[in-house]
Amino acid sequence: MRYLLVLFIFICFSCRRDYLPKPKGYNRIDLPQAGYQPLPDTLPYYFEYSNHAKLLRDSSWITERYWVNLHYPEMGATIQITYKQVTDSIVREFLSDSYKLTSQHNVKAYAIEESILELPSGMYASFTELEGEVPTQAQFHITDPDSTKHFLRGALYFRTATKNDSLAPVISYLKQDMIHLLSTLKWRITE
């Protein structure tokens, strides 16, 4: 009998109708202070990259000699850097490929905005920002002033299922790192 009374009281008080929805929560993102370090001199290009990034050799199956990744372990992000030495008029093919890779995101992107950045070195870089649930939120490419020796391309990727609107502060932070990279870019003499 005692058990029935406890069960009856439990049923009566557990079925309350005054439900309150929980407020929407957001990820807490603490971004580190920006600081930069020089790239090692073993590559045909030079730039400063974030102290919070690890410089790794590209390990993909299509990698080439001077391809590197700037991996941000705390943010789950990578900036993939690809480099091609330009010969004759092949730079048009590299530029075309770069634009094709960007345009493949038209399916999920609701905005693609390209800007031409004039850099302190006098060079110009194409910097593209993509919005929407796209795999890469920012890309760039740059050649030497004559477009006869060097072609460098970079793309930002995240290894996370978090939606891009929640990653907005991190994306903005990494775009500034990419712009700093471009602003400090110099070509080394290649033979």
mmCIF file of C-alpha atoms in Angstrom, residues 86-92 95 121-124 142-151 187:
data_model
loop_
_atom_site.group_PDB
_atom_site.id
_atom_site.type_symbol
_atom_site.label_atom_id
_atom_site.label_comp_id
_atom_site.label_asym_id
_atom_site.label_seq_id
_atom_site.Cartn_x
_atom_site.Cartn_y
_atom_site.Cartn_z
ATOM 1 C CA VAL A 86 55.411 29.107 -63.806
ATOM 2 C CA THR A 87 56.835 28.410 -67.225
ATOM 3 C CA ASP A 88 55.852 30.303 -70.387
ATOM 4 C CA SER A 89 52.121 31.022 -70.559
ATOM 5 C CA ILE A 90 51.014 28.182 -68.285
ATOM 6 C CA VAL A 91 49.975 30.746 -65.648
ATOM 7 C CA ARG A 92 46.621 31.109 -67.463
ATOM 8 C CA LEU A 95 44.488 30.905 -62.839
ATOM 9 C CA SER A 121 55.152 44.827 -51.969
ATOM 10 C CA GLY A 122 53.287 46.324 -54.944
ATOM 11 C CA MET A 123 51.903 42.927 -55.967
ATOM 12 C CA TYR A 124 48.194 42.181 -56.310
ATOM 13 C CA ILE A 142 48.829 35.428 -56.375
ATOM 14 C CA THR A 143 51.571 35.452 -58.986
ATOM 15 C CA ASP A 144 54.783 37.432 -59.255
ATOM 16 C CA PRO A 145 54.407 40.888 -60.881
ATOM 17 C CA ASP A 146 55.194 39.560 -64.369
ATOM 18 C CA SER A 147 53.301 36.271 -63.882
ATOM 19 C CA THR A 148 56.341 34.487 -65.287
ATOM 20 C CA LYS A 149 57.886 32.616 -62.345
ATOM 21 C CA HIS A 150 55.566 31.919 -59.399
ATOM 22 C CA PHE A 151 51.961 30.985 -58.642
ATOM 23 C CA TRP A 187 59.450 35.373 -53.732
#
